[in-house]
Coordinates of C-alpha atoms in Angstrom, one line a residue:
X199 CA -9.0 42.3 40.1
X200 CA -10.3 40.7 36.9
X201 CA -8.4 37.4 36.0
X202 CA -9.4 37.9 32.3
X203 CA -8.0 41.3 31.9
X204 CA -4.9 40.2 30.1
X205 CA -6.8 38.2 27.5
X206 CA -9.0 41.1 26.6
X207 CA -6.1 43.3 25.5
X208 CA -5.1 43.3 21.9
X209 CA -1.6 42.0 21.0
X210 CA 0.3 44.9 19.6
X211 CA 3.9 44.9 18.3
X212 CA 5.3 48.4 17.9
X213 CA 1.9 50.0 17.7
X214 CA 0.3 47.7 15.0
X215 CA -2.4 45.2 15.6
X216 CA -1.7 41.7 14.4
X217 CA -4.8 40.3 12.7
X218 CA -3.3 37.3 10.8
X219 CA -1.5 34.1 11.5
X220 CA 2.2 33.8 11.6
X221 CA 2.2 31.0 9.1
X222 CA 0.2 31.2 5.9
X223 CA -0.1 27.4 5.8
X224 CA 1.2 27.1 2.2
X225 CA 4.2 24.8 2.0
X226 CA 7.3 26.3 0.5
X227 CA 7.7 25.4 -3.1
X228 CA 11.1 25.2 -4.7
X229 CA 11.8 23.6 -8.1
X230 CA 14.1 20.6 -8.3
X231 CA 17.3 21.2 -10.1
X232 CA 16.3 18.9 -12.9
X233 CA 12.7 19.9 -13.3
X234 CA 13.3 21.9 -16.5
X235 CA 15.0 18.8 -18.1
X236 CA 12.2 16.6 -17.0
X237 CA 9.5 18.8 -18.4
X238 CA 11.4 19.1 -21.7
X239 CA 11.5 15.3 -21.9
X240 CA 7.8 15.1 -21.3
X241 CA 7.1 17.6 -23.9
X242 CA 9.2 15.8 -26.4
X243 CA 7.3 12.6 -25.7
X244 CA 3.9 14.5 -26.1
X245 CA 5.1 15.9 -29.5
X246 CA 5.9 12.4 -30.7
X247 CA 2.5 11.2 -29.7
X248 CA 0.8 14.2 -31.4
X249 CA 2.7 13.6 -34.6
X250 CA 1.6 10.0 -35.0
X251 CA -2.0 10.0 -36.2
X252 CA -2.3 6.3 -35.8
X253 CA -1.7 6.2 -32.0
X254 CA -5.4 6.1 -31.2
X255 CA -6.1 3.2 -33.6
X256 CA -3.0 1.4 -32.3
X257 CA -4.2 1.7 -28.7
X258 CA -7.7 0.5 -29.7
X259 CA -6.3 -2.5 -31.5
X260 CA -4.0 -3.4 -28.5
X261 CA -7.0 -3.1 -26.2
X262 CA -9.1 -5.4 -28.4
X263 CA -6.3 -7.9 -28.6
X264 CA -6.0 -8.0 -24.8
X265 CA -9.7 -8.4 -24.5
X266 CA -9.7 -11.3 -27.0
X267 CA -6.8 -13.0 -25.1
X268 CA -8.7 -12.8 -21.9
X269 CA -11.8 -14.3 -23.4
X270 CA -10.0 -17.1 -25.1
X271 CA -7.9 -18.2 -22.2
X272 CA -9.3 -21.2 -20.3
X273 CA -10.8 -20.4 -16.9
X274 CA -10.4 -23.8 -15.2
X275 CA -10.9 -23.7 -11.5
X276 CA -8.2 -25.2 -9.5
X277 CA -9.3 -28.3 -7.6
X278 CA -7.2 -27.2 -4.6
X279 CA -9.3 -24.0 -4.3
X280 CA -12.5 -26.0 -4.5
X281 CA -11.4 -28.4 -1.8
X282 CA -10.5 -25.6 0.5
X283 CA -14.1 -24.3 0.3
X284 CA -15.6 -27.6 1.4
X285 CA -17.5 -27.3 4.6
X286 CA -16.4 -29.4 7.6
X287 CA -18.9 -31.6 9.2
X288 CA -19.2 -30.5 12.7
X289 CA -22.1 -31.3 15.1
X290 CA -24.1 -28.2 16.1
X291 CA -23.6 -28.9 19.8
X292 CA -19.9 -29.2 19.4
X293 CA -19.8 -25.7 17.7
X294 CA -21.8 -24.4 20.6
X295 CA -19.5 -25.9 23.3
X296 CA -16.3 -25.0 21.5
X297 CA -17.0 -22.2 19.0
X298 CA -13.5 -21.8 17.8
X299 CA -13.6 -24.5 15.2
X300 CA -12.9 -24.4 11.6
X301 CA -16.0 -24.2 9.3
X302 CA -14.2 -25.0 6.0
X303 CA -11.1 -26.9 5.0
X304 CA -9.4 -23.7 4.0
X305 CA -9.5 -22.6 7.7
X306 CA -7.3 -25.6 8.7
X307 CA -4.5 -24.9 6.2
X308 CA -1.2 -23.9 7.9
X309 CA -0.3 -20.5 6.6
X310 CA 3.0 -19.9 8.3
X311 CA 5.0 -23.0 8.8
X312 CA 8.1 -21.8 10.6
X313 CA 9.0 -19.0 13.0
X314 CA 11.6 -16.9 11.3
X315 CA 12.8 -15.3 14.6
X316 CA 13.3 -18.7 16.2
X317 CA 15.7 -19.7 13.5
X318 CA 17.5 -16.3 13.5
X319 CA 18.2 -16.8 17.2
X320 CA 19.6 -20.2 16.6
X321 CA 21.7 -19.0 13.7
X322 CA 23.2 -16.2 15.9
X323 CA 24.1 -18.7 18.6
X324 CA 25.8 -21.0 16.0
X325 CA 27.8 -18.1 14.5
X326 CA 29.0 -17.1 18.1
X327 CA 30.1 -20.7 18.8
X328 CA 31.9 -21.0 15.5
X329 CA 33.8 -17.8 16.2
X330 CA 34.6 -18.9 19.8
X331 CA 36.0 -22.3 18.6
X332 CA 38.6 -20.5 16.2

């Protein structure tokens, strides 16, 4: 008895051989109810842009104005940022013995000061006690 005999036979349904997938892998496409209105709105906006011959010159002028503003603004570096990048004086032997040390001042800054969940738990307990006292 051959164990692979069933796999070698062709799958036939009512005498026809199936040689394709059941799914064509194309997602079904249905238009949204307001798609025609949306397209009409976009086409109206496009017509407005095409009717205005100055639109390209206006966009170029706006771009130039933005570039001039960026060039004219002062780019002073914040002293706080500079102090965060200062290296910390650590001895090389201490870094070898305890490698989890900060290398710059910025690594010592406390990013998250409070644990939000801790205070939410306390708030829930306070709410329950205030309801019990009523």
